[in-house]
CSV table of C-alpha atoms in Angstrom, one decimal:
chain,number,residue,atom,x,y,z
A,1,MET,CA,130.6,121.7,86.9
A,2,GLY,CA,128.5,118.7,85.8
A,3,LEU,CA,126.6,116.8,87.7
A,4,ARG,CA,127.7,113.7,88.7
A,5,ILE,CA,124.2,111.9,88.6
A,6,ARG,CA,122.3,111.0,85.6
A,7,PHE,CA,120.1,114.9,86.4
A,8,CYS,CA,117.2,114.6,83.6
A,9,ALA,CA,116.8,110.9,84.4
A,10,ILE,CA,116.2,111.5,87.8
A,11,LEU,CA,113.9,114.2,86.7
A,12,VAL,CA,111.9,111.8,85.2
A,13,ALA,CA,111.7,109.1,87.6
A,14,LEU,CA,111.7,110.9,91.0
A,15,VAL,CA,110.8,114.4,90.8
A,16,TRP,CA,108.1,114.8,87.8
A,17,GLY,CA,104.5,113.1,88.6
A,18,PHE,CA,104.0,112.0,85.3
A,19,GLY,CA,107.3,110.5,84.4
A,20,GLY,CA,107.8,111.6,81.2
A,21,ALA,CA,105.4,109.2,79.7
A,22,GLU,CA,103.5,112.9,77.6
A,23,LEU,CA,106.6,112.7,75.6
A,24,ALA,CA,105.3,109.7,73.7
A,25,CYS,CA,103.8,112.3,71.2
A,26,THR,CA,107.2,112.8,69.8
A,27,PRO,CA,108.9,110.7,67.4
A,28,HIS,CA,110.5,107.4,68.9
A,29,SER,CA,114.2,106.6,67.1
A,30,GLN,CA,113.5,103.3,67.4
A,31,PRO,CA,110.5,100.5,68.5
A,32,VAL,CA,110.5,100.2,72.5
A,33,VAL,CA,111.8,97.0,73.7
A,34,SER,CA,110.3,94.1,75.7
A,35,ALA,CA,110.1,95.1,79.3
A,36,ASN,CA,111.3,91.9,80.6
A,37,LYS,CA,115.0,92.2,80.6
A,38,PRO,CA,116.2,90.5,83.4
A,39,GLU,CA,119.9,90.7,82.4
A,40,LEU,CA,119.6,94.5,83.4
A,41,GLY,CA,119.8,94.1,86.7
A,42,LEU,CA,116.0,94.5,87.6
A,43,PRO,CA,114.9,94.2,91.3
A,44,PRO,CA,114.8,91.0,92.9
A,45,PRO,CA,111.5,89.0,93.8
A,46,PRO,CA,109.6,90.2,96.6
A,47,ALA,CA,111.7,90.2,99.6
A,48,PRO,CA,110.9,88.4,103.3
A,49,ALA,CA,109.1,90.7,105.6
A,50,SER,CA,112.3,91.1,107.6
A,51,ARG,CA,113.8,93.5,105.3
A,52,PRO,CA,112.4,97.0,104.9
A,53,VAL,CA,110.3,98.3,102.2
A,54,PHE,CA,109.9,101.9,100.9
A,55,LEU,CA,107.0,102.3,102.9
A,56,TRP,CA,106.2,104.4,106.0
A,57,ARG,CA,103.4,104.6,108.1
A,58,ALA,CA,102.6,107.9,110.6
A,59,GLU,CA,99.7,108.8,112.4
A,60,LEU,CA,98.8,112.7,112.1
A,61,GLY,CA,95.8,113.7,114.2
A,62,GLY,CA,93.0,110.8,114.2
A,63,SER,CA,94.4,109.8,111.0
A,64,THR,CA,96.8,107.0,109.6
A,65,PHE,CA,98.9,107.7,106.5
A,66,HIS,CA,101.4,105.3,104.5
A,67,LEU,CA,103.8,107.3,102.8
A,68,LEU,CA,105.3,105.1,99.6
A,69,GLY,CA,108.0,106.6,97.8
A,70,SER,CA,107.1,106.0,93.8
A,71,VAL,CA,109.5,105.5,91.0
A,72,HIS,CA,107.5,107.2,88.1
A,73,VAL,CA,109.1,104.9,85.3
A,74,ALA,CA,109.4,101.5,86.2
A,75,ARG,CA,109.5,97.9,84.1
A,76,ALA,CA,106.6,95.6,84.2
A,77,ASP,CA,108.6,93.0,86.2
A,78,LEU,CA,109.0,95.4,89.2
A,79,TYR,CA,105.1,93.6,89.6
A,80,PRO,CA,103.9,92.2,91.7
A,81,LEU,CA,104.9,94.3,94.9
A,82,ASP,CA,105.7,93.5,97.9
A,83,PRO,CA,102.2,92.2,99.9
A,84,ARG,CA,102.8,95.0,103.0
A,85,ILE,CA,102.7,97.5,100.3
A,86,GLU,CA,99.5,96.5,98.5
A,87,ALA,CA,97.6,95.5,101.8
A,88,ALA,CA,98.5,99.0,103.0
A,89,PHE,CA,96.8,100.3,99.8
A,90,ALA,CA,94.1,97.7,100.5
A,91,GLU,CA,93.0,99.3,103.8
A,92,SER,CA,93.2,102.6,102.5
A,93,ASP,CA,90.3,105.5,102.2
A,94,ALA,CA,91.8,107.4,99.8
A,95,LEU,CA,94.8,107.5,97.5
A,96,VAL,CA,97.0,110.8,97.7
A,97,LEU,CA,99.3,111.6,94.6
A,98,GLU,CA,101.6,114.2,93.1
A,99,LEU,CA,99.0,114.4,90.1
A,100,ALA,CA,95.9,112.5,89.5
A,101,LEU,CA,95.9,111.9,85.8
A,102,ASP,CA,93.1,109.7,84.1
A,103,GLU,CA,93.5,109.3,80.6
A,104,ALA,CA,91.8,112.4,79.5
A,105,ALA,CA,93.6,114.5,81.8
A,106,GLN,CA,97.1,112.9,80.2
A,107,LEU,CA,96.1,113.8,76.8
A,108,ALA,CA,95.6,117.2,78.2
A,109,ALA,CA,98.8,117.5,79.8
A,110,ALA,CA,100.8,116.7,76.9
A,111,GLN,CA,99.1,119.1,74.8
A,112,ARG,CA,99.9,121.5,77.4
A,113,MET,CA,103.3,120.4,77.5
A,114,LEU,CA,103.8,120.7,73.9
A,115,GLU,CA,102.5,124.5,74.0
A,116,LEU,CA,104.8,125.3,76.4
A,117,GLY,CA,108.0,123.3,75.2
A,118,GLN,CA,107.6,125.0,71.7
A,119,LEU,CA,110.1,127.8,70.4
A,120,GLU,CA,108.5,131.1,68.8
A,121,PRO,CA,107.6,130.9,65.5
A,122,GLY,CA,110.8,130.7,62.9
A,123,VAL,CA,113.0,129.8,65.9
A,124,ARG,CA,115.0,126.7,65.9
A,125,LEU,CA,116.2,124.6,68.5
A,126,ALA,CA,120.1,125.3,66.8
A,127,ASP,CA,119.5,128.9,67.4
A,128,VAL,CA,119.3,129.1,71.2
A,129,VAL,CA,122.4,126.6,71.9
A,130,GLN,CA,125.9,127.0,71.3
A,131,PRO,CA,127.0,125.5,67.9
A,132,ALA,CA,129.0,122.6,70.5
A,133,THR,CA,126.0,121.8,71.9
A,134,TRP,CA,124.2,121.2,68.7
A,135,GLU,CA,126.7,119.2,67.3
A,136,LEU,CA,127.0,116.9,70.0
A,137,LEU,CA,123.2,116.6,69.6
A,138,VAL,CA,123.3,115.6,65.8
A,139,LYS,CA,126.3,113.0,66.4
A,140,THR,CA,124.3,111.5,69.7
A,141,GLN,CA,121.5,110.9,67.8
A,142,GLU,CA,123.3,109.5,64.5
A,143,ARG,CA,125.3,107.4,66.8
A,144,ARG,CA,122.6,105.8,68.8
A,145,GLY,CA,120.1,105.8,65.4
A,146,GLY,CA,117.8,108.6,66.4
A,147,SER,CA,116.3,111.3,64.2
A,148,LEU,CA,115.7,114.8,65.4
A,149,PHE,CA,112.6,114.7,63.3
A,150,GLY,CA,109.7,116.8,65.5
A,151,LEU,CA,112.5,118.4,68.0
A,152,ARG,CA,114.0,121.3,66.3
A,153,GLY,CA,111.3,123.6,67.0
A,154,PHE,CA,111.2,122.9,70.7
A,155,ARG,CA,113.3,124.3,73.8
A,156,PRO,CA,116.2,122.6,75.2
A,157,TRP,CA,114.2,121.3,78.4
A,158,PHE,CA,111.8,119.7,76.2
A,159,VAL,CA,114.3,118.1,74.6
A,160,ALA,CA,115.7,116.9,77.0
A,161,LEU,CA,113.0,115.1,78.5
A,162,ALA,CA,112.2,113.6,75.1
A,163,LEU,CA,115.5,112.0,74.4
A,164,THR,CA,115.5,110.6,78.5
A,165,THR,CA,112.0,109.3,77.8
A,166,GLN,CA,112.8,107.8,74.7
A,167,ALA,CA,116.3,106.2,76.1
A,168,LEU,CA,114.5,104.7,79.4
A,169,GLU,CA,111.5,103.4,76.9
A,170,LYS,CA,114.2,101.4,75.2
A,171,GLU,CA,115.7,99.9,78.0
A,172,GLY,CA,111.8,98.8,79.3
A,173,PHE,CA,111.0,101.7,81.6
A,174,SER,CA,108.1,103.4,81.2
A,175,ALA,CA,105.3,105.3,82.9
A,176,GLU,CA,102.8,103.0,82.4
A,177,HIS,CA,104.5,100.6,84.9
A,178,GLY,CA,105.4,103.5,87.4
A,179,ILE,CA,104.0,102.6,90.9
A,180,ASP,CA,101.9,106.0,91.3
A,181,GLU,CA,100.3,105.0,87.7
A,182,HIS,CA,99.9,101.5,89.0
A,183,PHE,CA,97.8,102.5,92.3
A,184,ARG,CA,95.6,105.3,90.4
A,185,ARG,CA,94.4,102.3,88.1
A,186,SER,CA,93.8,100.4,90.8
A,187,ALA,CA,91.8,103.1,92.5
A,188,ASP,CA,90.3,104.1,90.0
A,189,GLY,CA,86.4,104.4,90.5
A,190,ARG,CA,86.9,102.4,94.0
A,191,LYS,CA,88.8,104.8,96.0
A,192,ARG,CA,89.1,108.7,96.4
A,193,ILE,CA,91.7,110.0,94.6
A,194,ILE,CA,93.6,113.5,95.7
A,195,ALA,CA,96.1,115.2,93.9
A,196,LEU,CA,98.9,117.3,95.6
A,197,GLU,CA,100.0,119.4,93.1
A,198,THR,CA,98.8,120.7,89.4
A,199,VAL,CA,100.0,119.8,85.8
A,200,GLU,CA,101.0,123.8,85.6
A,201,GLN,CA,102.9,123.2,88.6
A,202,GLN,CA,105.0,120.5,87.7
A,203,LEU,CA,105.6,121.7,84.4
A,204,GLN,CA,106.4,125.7,86.3
A,205,LEU,CA,109.4,123.0,87.4
A,206,PHE,CA,111.0,123.4,83.5
A,207,THR,CA,109.3,126.5,82.0
A,208,GLY,CA,111.3,128.3,84.8
A,209,LEU,CA,114.6,127.2,83.9
A,210,SER,CA,116.9,129.9,82.6
A,211,ALA,CA,118.3,129.4,79.1
A,212,ASP,CA,121.8,128.5,80.6
A,213,VAL,CA,120.3,125.5,83.0
A,214,GLN,CA,118.3,124.3,80.1
A,215,GLU,CA,121.2,124.0,78.0
A,216,HIS,CA,123.3,122.7,80.5
A,217,LEU,CA,120.1,120.0,81.3
A,218,LEU,CA,120.4,119.1,77.6
A,219,LEU,CA,124.2,118.7,77.7
A,220,GLN,CA,124.4,116.5,80.7
A,221,THR,CA,121.6,114.5,79.2
A,222,LEU,CA,123.9,114.0,75.9
A,223,ALA,CA,126.8,113.2,78.0
A,224,ASP,CA,124.9,110.4,80.2
A,225,ILE,CA,122.2,108.6,77.7
A,226,ASP,CA,124.0,105.5,77.8
A,227,GLN,CA,123.9,105.1,81.4
A,228,PHE,CA,120.5,105.9,81.9
A,229,GLY,CA,119.0,102.6,82.4
A,230,GLU,CA,122.3,101.3,84.5
A,231,GLN,CA,121.5,104.5,87.1
A,232,LEU,CA,117.7,103.4,87.2
A,233,ASP,CA,118.5,99.7,88.0
A,234,THR,CA,120.7,100.7,91.0
A,235,ALA,CA,118.1,103.2,92.1
A,236,PHE,CA,115.7,100.0,92.0
A,237,ARG,CA,118.0,98.1,93.8
A,238,ALA,CA,118.1,100.4,96.5
A,239,TRP,CA,114.7,100.9,96.3
A,240,SER,CA,113.6,97.3,96.5
A,241,GLY,CA,115.5,96.9,99.7
A,242,GLY,CA,113.8,99.9,101.5
A,243,ASP,CA,117.4,101.3,101.2
A,244,ALA,CA,116.6,105.5,101.7
A,245,GLU,CA,119.7,106.4,102.7
A,246,GLY,CA,121.4,104.7,100.2
A,247,LEU,CA,119.1,105.7,97.5
A,248,GLU,CA,119.3,109.5,98.9
A,249,GLN,CA,123.1,109.2,98.7
A,250,LEU,CA,122.9,107.8,95.1
A,251,LEU,CA,120.5,110.2,93.8
A,252,LEU,CA,119.8,113.3,95.6
A,253,GLY,CA,123.2,114.1,97.7
A,254,PRO,CA,125.3,115.5,94.5
A,255,MET,CA,122.4,117.4,93.4
A,256,ARG,CA,122.2,118.9,96.8
A,257,ASP,CA,125.8,120.1,97.3
A,258,GLU,CA,126.2,121.5,93.5
A,259,TYR,CA,122.8,123.1,92.8
A,260,PRO,CA,121.4,124.2,96.3
A,261,ALA,CA,118.8,126.6,94.9
A,262,LEU,CA,117.6,123.9,92.4
A,263,PHE,CA,117.6,121.3,94.7
A,264,ALA,CA,115.6,123.7,96.9
A,265,GLU,CA,113.4,124.2,94.2
A,266,LEU,CA,112.4,120.6,93.1
A,267,PHE,CA,112.7,118.9,96.7
A,268,THR,CA,112.6,121.1,99.6
A,269,LEU,CA,109.7,123.9,99.0
A,270,ARG,CA,107.4,121.2,97.2
A,271,ASN,CA,108.1,118.6,100.2
A,272,ARG,CA,107.1,121.6,102.8
A,273,ARG,CA,104.1,122.3,100.2
A,274,MET,CA,103.1,118.7,100.0
A,275,LEU,CA,103.6,118.2,104.2
A,276,THR,CA,101.0,121.2,104.5
A,277,LYS,CA,98.2,119.7,102.4
A,278,LEU,CA,98.5,116.7,104.1
A,279,GLN,CA,98.5,117.6,107.8
A,280,GLU,CA,95.2,119.5,106.2
A,281,MET,CA,93.9,116.5,105.0
A,282,ALA,CA,94.6,114.8,108.5
A,283,ARG,CA,92.0,117.3,109.9
A,284,GLN,CA,89.4,114.8,108.4
A,285,PRO,CA,90.4,111.7,109.9
A,286,GLY,CA,91.1,108.7,107.8
A,287,ARG,CA,93.6,106.3,105.9
A,288,TYR,CA,95.6,107.8,103.5
A,289,PHE,CA,97.6,106.0,101.1
A,290,VAL,CA,100.5,108.6,99.7
A,291,VAL,CA,102.7,107.7,96.9
A,292,VAL,CA,105.1,110.4,95.9
A,293,GLY,CA,108.5,110.7,94.3
A,294,ALA,CA,110.8,108.7,96.3
A,295,GLY,CA,113.3,111.7,96.5
A,296,HIS,CA,110.4,113.4,98.6
A,297,LEU,CA,110.9,111.2,101.3
A,298,VAL,CA,114.2,110.8,102.0
A,299,GLY,CA,116.9,112.6,103.5
A,300,ARG,CA,117.3,116.3,104.9
A,301,ASP,CA,114.2,118.2,104.8
A,302,GLY,CA,112.3,115.2,103.1
A,303,ILE,CA,108.9,114.5,104.0
A,304,VAL,CA,110.0,111.8,106.8
A,305,ASP,CA,112.5,113.9,108.2
A,306,LEU,CA,110.1,117.3,108.2
A,307,LEU,CA,107.6,114.9,110.1
A,308,ARG,CA,110.2,113.9,112.7
A,309,SER,CA,111.5,117.8,113.2
A,310,GLN,CA,107.5,118.2,114.0
A,311,GLY,CA,107.4,115.2,116.8
A,312,ILE,CA,106.0,112.9,114.2
A,313,VAL,CA,107.5,109.3,114.1
A,314,SER,CA,107.3,107.4,110.6
A,315,ARG,CA,107.7,104.0,110.8
A,316,GLN,CA,109.1,102.3,108.0
A,317,LEU,CA,107.7,99.2,107.0
């Protein structure tokens, strides 16, 4: 019943607000390559104004909201962003992120993640997964020139995310170049920064997974790890062209169909909570620039769709 999408890569890129960057504290099997890899299908240069961008404008009460779909990991070649995106940010009073983590908070989040990801003393990963899963992990790491050093004492969800982050970094993707991090640095000391979620809430996405789902996540990661870069390249082409429907079909549709309960936890319920917070902000008139994972804006029960159901039209720029 395997997912038809690169599930773990999507979690890092579109769901998890700090993009897996803090897993850099786990050992890398190889040095990270340069982010300048045009042969891997990076997004094209900024498009003419006639092409839409992954940005919506909505009016809630007396407030203006620009809603930007983020990809939490990216290559340096993504920049500069389309001028329409940067102009909307420049005109805003406040930046709204899934998480608002400065460097100190990122270190604290990394430590918390390590704590939650560790198995009980004396228990190893090989003890909590099927022998075939462990064998596949060992063979995959050997084939890719990696090592399991430092990962043997961690839970399957943590190992899956660590391997995904390392694989994406080898392709030049990193949270340092993620869209939300780009704007967080730009807003630091200049604009008010508001968080929609906490680190604990986001980590619960993983700590709440059953043992079976954790192992399946690890298996899916091992099966698809060689295609992560290609998958995100395809996603970035849709993102760069403002193709909301294409991105939704590529990344979210299969998960919604095969794992509706998990999809609801990762997207539907969080989208509603995020919208409630945005509506609360709207009571204080202002211009808000909102950056959330692109998967939270698109499709049925995405934030744009939820606004529409309340009679609020969001115009894509």
